[in-house]
Amino acid sequence: MSQHILTAVAWPYANGPRHIGHVSGFGVPSDVFSRYQRMAGNKVLMVSGTDEHGTPIQVQADKEGVTARELADRYNRVIAEDLTALGLSYDLFTRTTTENHFAIAQEIFKGLHKNGYVFPRTTMGAISPSTGRTLPDRYVEGTCPICGYDGARGDQCDNCGNQLDPIDLINPRSKINGETPKFVETEHFMLDLPAFSEALGTYLQGKQGEWRPNVLKFSLNMLQDLQPRAISRDLDWGVPIPLDGWRDRTDKRLYVWFDAVVGYLSASIEWAKRSGDPEAWRQWWQNPDARGYYFMGKDNIVFHAEIWPAMLMGYNGQGSRDGTPGSLGALDLPSEVVSSEFLTMEGRKFSSSRQVVIYVRDFLSRYDADALRYYISVAGPETQDTDFTWSEFVNRNNGELVAAWGNLVNRSISMASKNFGVIPEAGDLTDADRAMLARSRAAFAPVGAELARSRFKNAATEALDVVREANKYLAEQEPWKLKGDPERQKSILHVALQVVDDAKTLLTPFLPGSSNKIHAMLGGTGVWSGMPEIREVGEDSGRQYPVITGDYDDAARWEHTPLRAGIPLAPPTPLFPKLDPKVVDEELARLAEVSAES
RNA sequence: GGGGCGGUAGCUCAGCUGGUCAGAGCAACGGACUCAUAAUCCGUCAGCCGUGGGUUCAAGUCCCACCCGCCCUACCA
């Protein structure tokens, strides 16, 4: 049965290029999942974009001497190019600075306001005297009033661990420019989270046994202490507040996180408009049979398991104050929040500022996208933090991609091509032949089941087991010794090629690039698994910007497909380059070098 | 301070609701083979399942305490 699947991928923040830790959290898992779902016959809508508002972008822009918009334009493009190069099959990867996004974010705000879940409140907040902008807690530091530690951040003291209020800091100063922040009364809109505690509790309880336990525990625990939360900021870079008296103010904007999570909805609507059927998005958002899967790193759980559901409930009129849905109609809540843990880098935390980092772009300039996709799938931070090491990367690449999988493809096609020039016909099959064929066909169900529940490590491991079995089968059948018995030789090679074809299908979600090559090698025509591309699009204002999109209505199906004998085979070229173990030292040296520079 | 996660063979990790759960891959060592990117296949080696208690007929698996490491704590995925 075909289902509508929304793959909602966390929005990368456009204040710099993204590193491999980022894409291991949201990028590769969401794409493996989406590719599988499409192959299984479901209607996938995979959306995301760059998150471009908020103080950090403004701060970074000031530092570089450009406007926030210029900075966002630049990194939007860099990020879009990187994600495209990784083969992430977004139906639409857009941005938060579009007219459409502004309108939808404002619509959600208005719906919440109409139902009484948003209210104004005057609070004391730190602002920067020189710019008048909100100085977020994390940009204020000073002496801890509890332990006297000098480097305490506004929200917490790293020394004694106590939660702080920036106004209590002794000698507070701005981390941005060192000036003394001013604490002033400022009026902000608050989202009434306590009004959703009951509804959220019911919602989350219903996910018991379905979500990864760490995500659920974390979310349920947070319900204990829900407070109203400010959803506006003193800033001129962002989405204006859509209420009379506020709309035209240049000093108040929606809080970046408020507008960013609305992106899933606004991007779906933008996709529908661009696809020619402006109402098409409703099939993923207002459909009891549709499922919404949200992919992100664990630091985003609170926004996706708490705040975004609360916003949707409020918009729908489903909190303690009830209400009626806004003009878009009632919207579906996330079915599942799939959160990854963190990737560390040779034992240390990724940090752009400390240069403990490998940018996606740099990685892909030296290694294959499929090699990175494979590593993340099989050794990534799926259920616990994991450490990326270059030696592990080289080992996995050489041992599993090159020696096991690439070699199976290469030896099978090479032998068949050399001896027969075509995919040979199978004659009488032996028990061993039948067992081998049954083995690879039987893998579709369990590997698919693991993929459907986002257990990528298990799925990749089980797919690779088929590859190992096939290498074993060839070792036992020894077709290279059967020069005098071409009929038997044909049967063995037919079986081997058929298993290669099955394994190619099983590995397509992880390795779309190399699976496409195998598809062509075995005489397949057309596109096997579609790849994303960047297109320039425009909006009413005339502004042009790049989006990632693609045609994924391709040939790949999650099933065994019988090979047709007689199709010509060319001598194969290696699928994956083998890496010289020396690259481990080179990369470590590179890392040390950049670290030393800063 | 509050919360979460992890500590299982040299390394990276599987082990869901307690009873073939003591496993896989890599590494190491020995052997076979040569179709293939010196790839593949077979075999061997290995672990007081962090520590100490407890529950149970039975505990890596549940409970308590402790030790170590990591993470989140709401503007770094």
PDB file of N, CA and C (backbone and C1' of nucleotides) in Angstrom, chain A residues 21-22 56 138 217 221 229 233 255 297-300 303 342 349 384-385 403 407 410-411 415 418 480 575-576 578, chain B residues 1 3-6 12-15 25-26 33-42 70-77:
ATOM      1  N   GLY A  21      30.013  16.275  10.634  1.00  0.00           N
ATOM      2  CA  GLY A  21      29.187  16.004  11.810  1.00  0.00           C
ATOM      3  C   GLY A  21      27.754  16.419  11.552  1.00  0.00           C
ATOM      4  N   HIS A  22      27.592  17.564  10.916  1.00  0.00           N
ATOM      5  CA  HIS A  22      26.245  18.025  10.590  1.00  0.00           C
ATOM      6  C   HIS A  22      25.520  17.021   9.710  1.00  0.00           C
ATOM      7  N   PRO A  56      23.149  34.859  15.553  1.00  0.00           N
ATOM      8  CA  PRO A  56      24.470  34.385  15.116  1.00  0.00           C
ATOM      9  C   PRO A  56      24.808  34.768  13.679  1.00  0.00           C
ATOM     10  N   ARG A 138      23.855  33.496  25.791  1.00  0.00           N
ATOM     11  CA  ARG A 138      25.151  32.861  25.551  1.00  0.00           C
ATOM     12  C   ARG A 138      26.205  33.838  25.060  1.00  0.00           C
ATOM     13  N   LYS A 217      12.364   9.756  26.259  1.00  0.00           N
ATOM     14  CA  LYS A 217      12.660  10.042  27.672  1.00  0.00           C
ATOM     15  C   LYS A 217      12.992  11.507  27.871  1.00  0.00           C
ATOM     16  N   ASN A 221      10.600  14.050  29.989  1.00  0.00           N
ATOM     17  CA  ASN A 221      11.183  14.689  31.159  1.00  0.00           C
ATOM     18  C   ASN A 221      11.020  16.200  31.113  1.00  0.00           C
ATOM     19  N   ARG A 229       7.546  30.728  26.668  1.00  0.00           N
ATOM     20  CA  ARG A 229       8.837  30.952  26.048  1.00  0.00           C
ATOM     21  C   ARG A 229       8.748  32.090  25.048  1.00  0.00           C
ATOM     22  N   ARG A 233      12.339  38.654  19.300  1.00  0.00           N
ATOM     23  CA  ARG A 233      13.665  39.149  19.679  1.00  0.00           C
ATOM     24  C   ARG A 233      13.799  40.610  19.268  1.00  0.00           C
ATOM     25  N   TYR A 255      11.454  35.145  16.757  1.00  0.00           N
ATOM     26  CA  TYR A 255      12.617  34.372  17.190  1.00  0.00           C
ATOM     27  C   TYR A 255      12.969  33.366  16.088  1.00  0.00           C
ATOM     28  N   GLY A 297      19.892  16.316  14.688  1.00  0.00           N
ATOM     29  CA  GLY A 297      20.822  15.952  15.752  1.00  0.00           C
ATOM     30  C   GLY A 297      20.152  16.166  17.094  1.00  0.00           C
ATOM     31  N   LYS A 298      20.720  15.593  18.133  1.00  0.00           N
ATOM     32  CA  LYS A 298      20.006  15.556  19.411  1.00  0.00           C
ATOM     33  C   LYS A 298      19.818  16.923  20.050  1.00  0.00           C
ATOM     34  N   ASP A 299      20.630  17.886  19.680  1.00  0.00           N
ATOM     35  CA  ASP A 299      20.436  19.204  20.293  1.00  0.00           C
ATOM     36  C   ASP A 299      19.162  19.885  19.781  1.00  0.00           C
ATOM     37  N   ASN A 300      18.533  19.276  18.803  1.00  0.00           N
ATOM     38  CA  ASN A 300      17.315  19.856  18.242  1.00  0.00           C
ATOM     39  C   ASN A 300      16.041  19.189  18.743  1.00  0.00           C
ATOM     40  N   PHE A 303      13.059  21.273  20.060  1.00  0.00           N
ATOM     41  CA  PHE A 303      12.281  22.055  19.097  1.00  0.00           C
ATOM     42  C   PHE A 303      11.316  21.197  18.288  1.00  0.00           C
ATOM     43  N   PHE A 342      25.786  12.530  18.474  1.00  0.00           N
ATOM     44  CA  PHE A 342      26.817  13.389  17.899  1.00  0.00           C
ATOM     45  C   PHE A 342      28.014  12.601  17.394  1.00  0.00           C
ATOM     46  N   LYS A 349      35.432  17.093  20.223  1.00  0.00           N
ATOM     47  CA  LYS A 349      34.172  17.601  19.728  1.00  0.00           C
ATOM     48  C   LYS A 349      34.429  18.456  18.483  1.00  0.00           C
ATOM     49  N   GLN A 384      24.204   6.389  19.716  1.00  0.00           N
ATOM     50  CA  GLN A 384      25.114   6.945  20.717  1.00  0.00           C
ATOM     51  C   GLN A 384      26.201   7.729  19.999  1.00  0.00           C
ATOM     52  N   ASP A 385      26.837   8.588  20.754  1.00  0.00           N
ATOM     53  CA  ASP A 385      27.917   9.370  20.157  1.00  0.00           C
ATOM     54  C   ASP A 385      28.974   8.417  19.611  1.00  0.00           C
ATOM     55  N   ALA A 403      37.086  -4.093  -0.981  1.00  0.00           N
ATOM     56  CA  ALA A 403      37.452  -5.509  -1.003  1.00  0.00           C
ATOM     57  C   ALA A 403      36.237  -6.429  -1.070  1.00  0.00           C
ATOM     58  N   ASN A 407      34.841  -5.556  -5.139  1.00  0.00           N
ATOM     59  CA  ASN A 407      35.519  -6.719  -5.700  1.00  0.00           C
ATOM     60  C   ASN A 407      34.524  -7.764  -6.210  1.00  0.00           C
ATOM     61  N   ASN A 410      33.285  -6.508  -9.459  1.00  0.00           N
ATOM     62  CA  ASN A 410      34.345  -6.511 -10.444  1.00  0.00           C
ATOM     63  C   ASN A 410      34.684  -7.931 -10.929  1.00  0.00           C
ATOM     64  N   ARG A 411      34.825  -8.859  -9.989  1.00  0.00           N
ATOM     65  CA  ARG A 411      35.222 -10.212 -10.387  1.00  0.00           C
ATOM     66  C   ARG A 411      34.090 -10.895 -11.162  1.00  0.00           C
ATOM     67  N   MET A 415      34.667 -11.735 -15.136  1.00  0.00           N
ATOM     68  CA  MET A 415      34.703 -13.118 -15.620  1.00  0.00           C
ATOM     69  C   MET A 415      33.666 -13.360 -16.719  1.00  0.00           C
ATOM     70  N   LYS A 418      34.704 -11.506 -19.928  1.00  0.00           N
ATOM     71  CA  LYS A 418      35.852 -12.104 -20.590  1.00  0.00           C
ATOM     72  C   LYS A 418      35.471 -13.415 -21.296  1.00  0.00           C
ATOM     73  N   TRP A 480      36.241 -20.235 -12.396  1.00  0.00           N
ATOM     74  CA  TRP A 480      37.445 -20.041 -13.219  1.00  0.00           C
ATOM     75  C   TRP A 480      38.128 -21.365 -13.553  1.00  0.00           C
ATOM     76  N   LEU A 575      34.745   0.164  -9.024  1.00  0.00           N
ATOM     77  CA  LEU A 575      33.688   1.027  -8.514  1.00  0.00           C
ATOM     78  C   LEU A 575      34.192   2.062  -7.513  1.00  0.00           C
ATOM     79  N   PHE A 576      35.044   1.592  -6.599  1.00  0.00           N
ATOM     80  CA  PHE A 576      35.514   2.466  -5.522  1.00  0.00           C
ATOM     81  C   PHE A 576      37.034   2.490  -5.525  1.00  0.00           C
ATOM     82  N   LYS A 578      40.582   2.412  -3.995  1.00  0.00           N
ATOM     83  CA  LYS A 578      41.200   1.947  -2.753  1.00  0.00           C
ATOM     84  C   LYS A 578      42.071   3.069  -2.209  1.00  0.00           C
TER      85      LYS A 578
ATOM     86  P     G B   1      26.019  18.668  41.564  1.00  0.00           P
ATOM     87  O5'   G B   1      24.790  19.655  41.320  1.00  0.00           O
ATOM     88  C5'   G B   1      24.003  20.047  42.433  1.00  0.00           C
ATOM     89  C4'   G B   1      22.726  20.631  41.904  1.00  0.00           C
ATOM     90  C3'   G B   1      21.925  19.711  40.984  1.00  0.00           C
ATOM     91  O3'   G B   1      21.116  18.811  41.716  1.00  0.00           O
ATOM     92  C1'   G B   1      22.126  21.803  39.959  1.00  0.00           C
ATOM     93  P     G B   3      17.434  14.459  37.916  1.00  0.00           P
ATOM     94  O5'   G B   3      17.485  14.354  36.337  1.00  0.00           O
ATOM     95  C5'   G B   3      16.288  14.509  35.577  1.00  0.00           C
ATOM     96  C4'   G B   3      16.617  14.531  34.113  1.00  0.00           C
ATOM     97  C3'   G B   3      17.360  13.322  33.564  1.00  0.00           C
ATOM     98  O3'   G B   3      16.526  12.204  33.379  1.00  0.00           O
ATOM     99  C1'   G B   3      18.325  15.273  32.696  1.00  0.00           C
ATOM    100  P     G B   4      17.176  10.737  33.419  1.00  0.00           P
ATOM    101  O5'   G B   4      17.887  10.648  32.003  1.00  0.00           O
ATOM    102  C5'   G B   4      17.104  10.747  30.809  1.00  0.00           C
ATOM    103  C4'   G B   4      18.020  10.797  29.619  1.00  0.00           C
ATOM    104  C3'   G B   4      18.980   9.630  29.477  1.00  0.00           C
ATOM    105  O3'   G B   4      18.354   8.477  28.949  1.00  0.00           O
ATOM    106  C1'   G B   4      20.133  11.638  29.081  1.00  0.00           C
ATOM    107  P     C B   5      18.950   7.055  29.295  1.00  0.00           P
ATOM    108  O5'   C B   5      20.308   7.020  28.455  1.00  0.00           O
ATOM    109  C5'   C B   5      20.275   7.134  27.046  1.00  0.00           C
ATOM    110  C4'   C B   5      21.671   7.225  26.505  1.00  0.00           C
ATOM    111  C3'   C B   5      22.611   6.093  26.901  1.00  0.00           C
ATOM    112  O3'   C B   5      22.386   4.921  26.151  1.00  0.00           O
ATOM    113  C1'   C B   5      23.738   8.137  27.112  1.00  0.00           C
ATOM    114  P     G B   6      22.694   3.518  26.861  1.00  0.00           P
ATOM    115  O5'   G B   6      24.289   3.468  26.862  1.00  0.00           O
ATOM    116  C5'   G B   6      24.989   3.304  25.646  1.00  0.00           C
ATOM    117  C4'   G B   6      26.443   3.601  25.854  1.00  0.00           C
ATOM    118  C3'   G B   6      27.219   2.649  26.752  1.00  0.00           C
ATOM    119  O3'   G B   6      27.581   1.464  26.088  1.00  0.00           O
ATOM    120  C1'   G B   6      27.792   4.861  27.297  1.00  0.00           C
ATOM    121  P     U B  12      37.849   1.518  20.380  1.00  0.00           P
ATOM    122  O5'   U B  12      36.841   1.238  19.184  1.00  0.00           O
ATOM    123  C5'   U B  12      36.883   2.038  18.004  1.00  0.00           C
ATOM    124  C4'   U B  12      35.789   1.604  17.070  1.00  0.00           C
ATOM    125  C3'   U B  12      34.413   1.463  17.717  1.00  0.00           C
ATOM    126  O3'   U B  12      33.747   2.707  17.808  1.00  0.00           O
ATOM    127  C1'   U B  12      34.868  -0.442  16.387  1.00  0.00           C
ATOM    128  P     C B  13      32.601   2.901  18.913  1.00  0.00           P
ATOM    129  O5'   C B  13      31.919   1.474  18.974  1.00  0.00           O
ATOM    130  C5'   C B  13      30.527   1.332  19.090  1.00  0.00           C
ATOM    131  C4'   C B  13      30.082   0.162  18.252  1.00  0.00           C
ATOM    132  C3'   C B  13      28.913  -0.632  18.826  1.00  0.00           C
ATOM    133  O3'   C B  13      27.673  -0.024  18.497  1.00  0.00           O
ATOM    134  C1'   C B  13      30.573  -2.128  18.059  1.00  0.00           C
ATOM    135  P     A B  14      26.389  -0.252  19.438  1.00  0.00           P
ATOM    136  O5'   A B  14      25.659  -1.488  18.738  1.00  0.00           O
ATOM    137  C5'   A B  14      26.208  -2.755  18.842  1.00  0.00           C
ATOM    138  C4'   A B  14      25.394  -3.742  18.072  1.00  0.00           C
ATOM    139  C3'   A B  14      24.217  -4.304  18.878  1.00  0.00           C
ATOM    140  O3'   A B  14      23.033  -3.593  18.588  1.00  0.00           O
ATOM    141  C1'   A B  14      25.637  -6.063  18.189  1.00  0.00           C
ATOM    142  P     G B  15      21.833  -3.544  19.645  1.00  0.00           P
ATOM    143  O5'   G B  15      21.651  -5.070  20.022  1.00  0.00           O
ATOM    144  C5'   G B  15      21.189  -5.399  21.296  1.00  0.00           C
ATOM    145  C4'   G B  15      21.284  -6.878  21.503  1.00  0.00           C
ATOM    146  C3'   G B  15      21.133  -7.281  22.960  1.00  0.00           C
ATOM    147  O3'   G B  15      19.772  -7.406  23.315  1.00  0.00           O
ATOM    148  C1'   G B  15      23.124  -8.188  22.138  1.00  0.00           C
ATOM    149  P     G B  25      32.482 -12.192  11.233  1.00  0.00           P
ATOM    150  O5'   G B  25      32.921 -10.692  10.952  1.00  0.00           O
ATOM    151  C5'   G B  25      32.312  -9.944   9.886  1.00  0.00           C
ATOM    152  C4'   G B  25      32.837  -8.534   9.910  1.00  0.00           C
ATOM    153  C3'   G B  25      34.353  -8.403   9.934  1.00  0.00           C
ATOM    154  O3'   G B  25      34.913  -8.502   8.641  1.00  0.00           O
ATOM    155  C1'   G B  25      33.438  -7.023  11.593  1.00  0.00           C
ATOM    156  P     C B  26      36.385  -9.060   8.463  1.00  0.00           P
ATOM    157  O5'   C B  26      37.287  -7.912   9.117  1.00  0.00           O
ATOM    158  C5'   C B  26      37.315  -6.608   8.545  1.00  0.00           C
ATOM    159  C4'   C B  26      38.105  -5.682   9.426  1.00  0.00           C
ATOM    160  C3'   C B  26      39.520  -6.134   9.761  1.00  0.00           C
ATOM    161  O3'   C B  26      40.433  -5.846   8.726  1.00  0.00           O
ATOM    162  C1'   C B  26      38.459  -5.392  11.723  1.00  0.00           C
ATOM    163  P     C B  33      45.905 -24.578  -3.139  1.00  0.00           P
ATOM    164  O5'   C B  33      45.009 -23.428  -3.808  1.00  0.00           O
ATOM    165  C5'   C B  33      43.703 -23.755  -4.301  1.00  0.00           C
ATOM    166  C4'   C B  33      42.983 -22.482  -4.669  1.00  0.00           C
ATOM    167  C3'   C B  33      43.646 -21.641  -5.763  1.00  0.00           C
ATOM    168  O3'   C B  33      43.294 -22.120  -7.046  1.00  0.00           O
ATOM    169  C1'   C B  33      43.036 -20.240  -3.962  1.00  0.00           C
ATOM    170  P     U B  34      44.309 -21.987  -8.250  1.00  0.00           P
ATOM    171  O5'   U B  34      44.053 -20.501  -8.746  1.00  0.00           O
ATOM    172  C5'   U B  34      42.752 -20.062  -9.109  1.00  0.00           C
ATOM    173  C4'   U B  34      42.801 -18.560  -9.201  1.00  0.00           C
ATOM    174  C3'   U B  34      43.678 -18.083 -10.346  1.00  0.00           C
ATOM    175  O3'   U B  34      42.748 -17.811 -11.372  1.00  0.00           O
ATOM    176  C1'   U B  34      44.171 -16.938  -8.264  1.00  0.00           C
ATOM    177  P     C B  35      43.072 -17.070 -12.726  1.00  0.00           P
ATOM    178  O5'   C B  35      41.884 -15.992 -12.672  1.00  0.00           O
ATOM    179  C5'   C B  35      41.093 -15.751 -13.817  1.00  0.00           C
ATOM    180  C4'   C B  35      39.895 -14.973 -13.388  1.00  0.00           C
ATOM    181  C3'   C B  35      40.215 -13.700 -12.621  1.00  0.00           C
ATOM    182  O3'   C B  35      40.501 -12.667 -13.536  1.00  0.00           O
ATOM    183  C1'   C B  35      38.426 -14.871 -11.579  1.00  0.00           C
ATOM    184  P     A B  36      41.658 -11.654 -13.288  1.00  0.00           P
ATOM    185  O5'   A B  36      41.013 -10.647 -12.227  1.00  0.00           O
ATOM    186  C5'   A B  36      39.926  -9.793 -12.611  1.00  0.00           C
ATOM    187  C4'   A B  36      39.333  -9.184 -11.364  1.00  0.00           C
ATOM    188  C3'   A B  36      40.360  -8.430 -10.517  1.00  0.00           C
ATOM    189  O3'   A B  36      40.336  -7.069 -10.890  1.00  0.00           O
ATOM    190  C1'   A B  36      39.126  -9.954  -9.172  1.00  0.00           C
ATOM    191  P     U B  37      41.667  -6.307 -11.252  1.00  0.00           P
ATOM    192  O5'   U B  37      41.849  -5.384  -9.978  1.00  0.00           O
ATOM    193  C5'   U B  37      43.077  -4.682  -9.802  1.00  0.00           C
ATOM    194  C4'   U B  37      43.032  -4.035  -8.441  1.00  0.00           C
ATOM    195  C3'   U B  37      42.735  -5.038  -7.320  1.00  0.00           C
ATOM    196  O3'   U B  37      43.930  -5.480  -6.718  1.00  0.00           O
ATOM    197  C1'   U B  37      41.547  -2.976  -7.094  1.00  0.00           C
ATOM    198  P     A B  38      45.359  -5.434  -6.641  1.00  0.00           P
ATOM    199  O5'   A B  38      45.484  -5.816  -5.092  1.00  0.00           O
ATOM    200  C5'   A B  38      44.671  -6.839  -4.566  1.00  0.00           C
ATOM    201  C4'   A B  38      45.523  -7.676  -3.669  1.00  0.00           C
ATOM    202  C3'   A B  38      46.057  -6.975  -2.434  1.00  0.00           C
ATOM    203  O3'   A B  38      45.228  -7.366  -1.384  1.00  0.00           O
ATOM    204  C1'   A B  38      47.664  -8.421  -3.454  1.00  0.00           C
ATOM    205  P     A B  39      44.699  -6.163  -0.421  1.00  0.00           P
ATOM    206  O5'   A B  39      43.147  -6.319  -0.606  1.00  0.00           O
ATOM    207  C5'   A B  39      42.548  -7.563  -0.562  1.00  0.00           C
ATOM    208  C4'   A B  39      41.422  -7.591  -1.570  1.00  0.00           C
ATOM    209  C3'   A B  39      40.459  -8.748  -1.363  1.00  0.00           C
ATOM    210  O3'   A B  39      39.476  -8.414  -0.414  1.00  0.00           O
ATOM    211  C1'   A B  39      41.164  -8.683  -3.601  1.00  0.00           C
ATOM    212  P     U B  40      39.250  -9.308   0.836  1.00  0.00           P
ATOM    213  O5'   U B  40      38.645 -10.619   0.191  1.00  0.00           O
ATOM    214  C5'   U B  40      37.508 -10.542  -0.662  1.00  0.00           C
ATOM    215  C4'   U B  40      37.237 -11.883  -1.268  1.00  0.00           C
ATOM    216  C3'   U B  40      37.083 -13.000  -0.245  1.00  0.00           C
ATOM    217  O3'   U B  40      35.742 -13.064   0.216  1.00  0.00           O
ATOM    218  C1'   U B  40      38.611 -13.676  -1.912  1.00  0.00           C
ATOM    219  P     C B  41      35.426 -13.539   1.675  1.00  0.00           P
ATOM    220  O5'   C B  41      35.783 -15.092   1.628  1.00  0.00           O
ATOM    221  C5'   C B  41      34.987 -15.987   0.860  1.00  0.00           C
ATOM    222  C4'   C B  41      35.561 -17.371   0.949  1.00  0.00           C
ATOM    223  C3'   C B  41      35.834 -17.866   2.364  1.00  0.00           C
ATOM    224  O3'   C B  41      34.665 -18.389   2.959  1.00  0.00           O
ATOM    225  C1'   C B  41      37.724 -18.284   1.024  1.00  0.00           C
ATOM    226  P     C B  42      34.531 -18.399   4.534  1.00  0.00           P
ATOM    227  O5'   C B  42      35.529 -19.557   4.982  1.00  0.00           O
ATOM    228  C5'   C B  42      35.282 -20.902   4.590  1.00  0.00           C
ATOM    229  C4'   C B  42      36.370 -21.789   5.114  1.00  0.00           C
ATOM    230  C3'   C B  42      36.670 -21.626   6.599  1.00  0.00           C
ATOM    231  O3'   C B  42      35.767 -22.362   7.396  1.00  0.00           O
ATOM    232  C1'   C B  42      38.691 -21.630   5.388  1.00  0.00           C
ATOM    233  P     C B  70      35.133  13.347  28.942  1.00  0.00           P
ATOM    234  O5'   C B  70      33.841  13.189  28.031  1.00  0.00           O
ATOM    235  C5'   C B  70      33.964  12.715  26.698  1.00  0.00           C
ATOM    236  C4'   C B  70      32.605  12.448  26.122  1.00  0.00           C
ATOM    237  C3'   C B  70      31.621  13.603  26.156  1.00  0.00           C
ATOM    238  O3'   C B  70      31.878  14.552  25.131  1.00  0.00           O
ATOM    239  C1'   C B  70      30.514  11.640  26.819  1.00  0.00           C
ATOM    240  P     C B  71      31.491  16.078  25.377  1.00  0.00           P
ATOM    241  O5'   C B  71      29.911  16.045  25.260  1.00  0.00           O
ATOM    242  C5'   C B  71      29.309  15.665  24.028  1.00  0.00           C
ATOM    243  C4'   C B  71      27.838  15.457  24.218  1.00  0.00           C
ATOM    244  C3'   C B  71      27.042  16.645  24.713  1.00  0.00           C
ATOM    245  O3'   C B  71      26.790  17.562  23.666  1.00  0.00           O
ATOM    246  C1'   C B  71      26.340  14.718  25.863  1.00  0.00           C
ATOM    247  P     C B  72      26.514  19.073  23.993  1.00  0.00           P
ATOM    248  O5'   C B  72      25.015  19.038  24.516  1.00  0.00           O
ATOM    249  C5'   C B  72      23.962  18.647  23.635  1.00  0.00           C
ATOM    250  C4'   C B  72      22.676  18.569  24.402  1.00  0.00           C
ATOM    251  C3'   C B  72      22.290  19.830  25.152  1.00  0.00           C
ATOM    252  O3'   C B  72      21.653  20.752  24.280  1.00  0.00           O
ATOM    253  C1'   C B  72      22.003  17.980  26.564  1.00  0.00           C
ATOM    254  P     U B  73      21.843  22.295  24.562  1.00  0.00           P
ATOM    255  O5'   U B  73      21.186  22.463  26.006  1.00  0.00           O
ATOM    256  C5'   U B  73      19.779  22.346  26.146  1.00  0.00           C
ATOM    257  C4'   U B  73      19.400  22.636  27.568  1.00  0.00           C
ATOM    258  C3'   U B  73      20.048  23.879  28.168  1.00  0.00           C
ATOM    259  O3'   U B  73      19.349  25.058  27.784  1.00  0.00           O
ATOM    260  C1'   U B  73      20.203  22.103  29.698  1.00  0.00           C
ATOM    261  P     A B  74      20.167  26.409  27.747  1.00  0.00           P
ATOM    262  O5'   A B  74      19.823  26.897  26.288  1.00  0.00           O
ATOM    263  C5'   A B  74      19.779  25.959  25.190  1.00  0.00           C
ATOM    264  C4'   A B  74      18.351  25.828  24.716  1.00  0.00           C
ATOM    265  C3'   A B  74      17.704  27.172  24.444  1.00  0.00           C
ATOM    266  O3'   A B  74      17.403  27.212  23.055  1.00  0.00           O
ATOM    267  C1'   A B  74      16.255  25.678  25.613  1.00  0.00           C
ATOM    268  P     C B  75      17.281  28.612  22.336  1.00  0.00           P
ATOM    269  O5'   C B  75      18.734  28.841  21.742  1.00  0.00           O
ATOM    270  C5'   C B  75      19.298  27.820  20.959  1.00  0.00           C
ATOM    271  C4'   C B  75      20.316  28.436  20.039  1.00  0.00           C
ATOM    272  C3'   C B  75      21.590  28.867  20.765  1.00  0.00           C
ATOM    273  O3'   C B  75      22.622  28.821  19.813  1.00  0.00           O
ATOM    274  C1'   C B  75      20.600  30.741  19.839  1.00  0.00           C
ATOM    275  P     C B  76      23.885  27.921  20.067  1.00  0.00           P
ATOM    276  O5'   C B  76      23.571  26.893  18.927  1.00  0.00           O
ATOM    277  C5'   C B  76      23.737  27.262  17.584  1.00  0.00           C
ATOM    278  C4'   C B  76      24.639  26.287  16.899  1.00  0.00           C
ATOM    279  C3'   C B  76      24.222  24.841  17.120  1.00  0.00           C
ATOM    280  O3'   C B  76      23.239  24.484  16.169  1.00  0.00           O
ATOM    281  C1'   C B  76      26.538  25.091  17.508  1.00  0.00           C
ATOM    282  P     A B  77      22.178  23.389  16.528  1.00  0.00           P
ATOM    283  O5'   A B  77      22.568  22.297  15.450  1.00  0.00           O
ATOM    284  C5'   A B  77      22.348  22.570  14.079  1.00  0.00           C
ATOM    285  C4'   A B  77      22.195  21.257  13.391  1.00  0.00           C
ATOM    286  C3'   A B  77      21.565  20.203  14.295  1.00  0.00           C
ATOM    287  O3'   A B  77      20.174  20.153  14.051  1.00  0.00           O
ATOM    288  C1'   A B  77      23.613  19.408  13.402  1.00  0.00           C
TER     289        A B  77
END
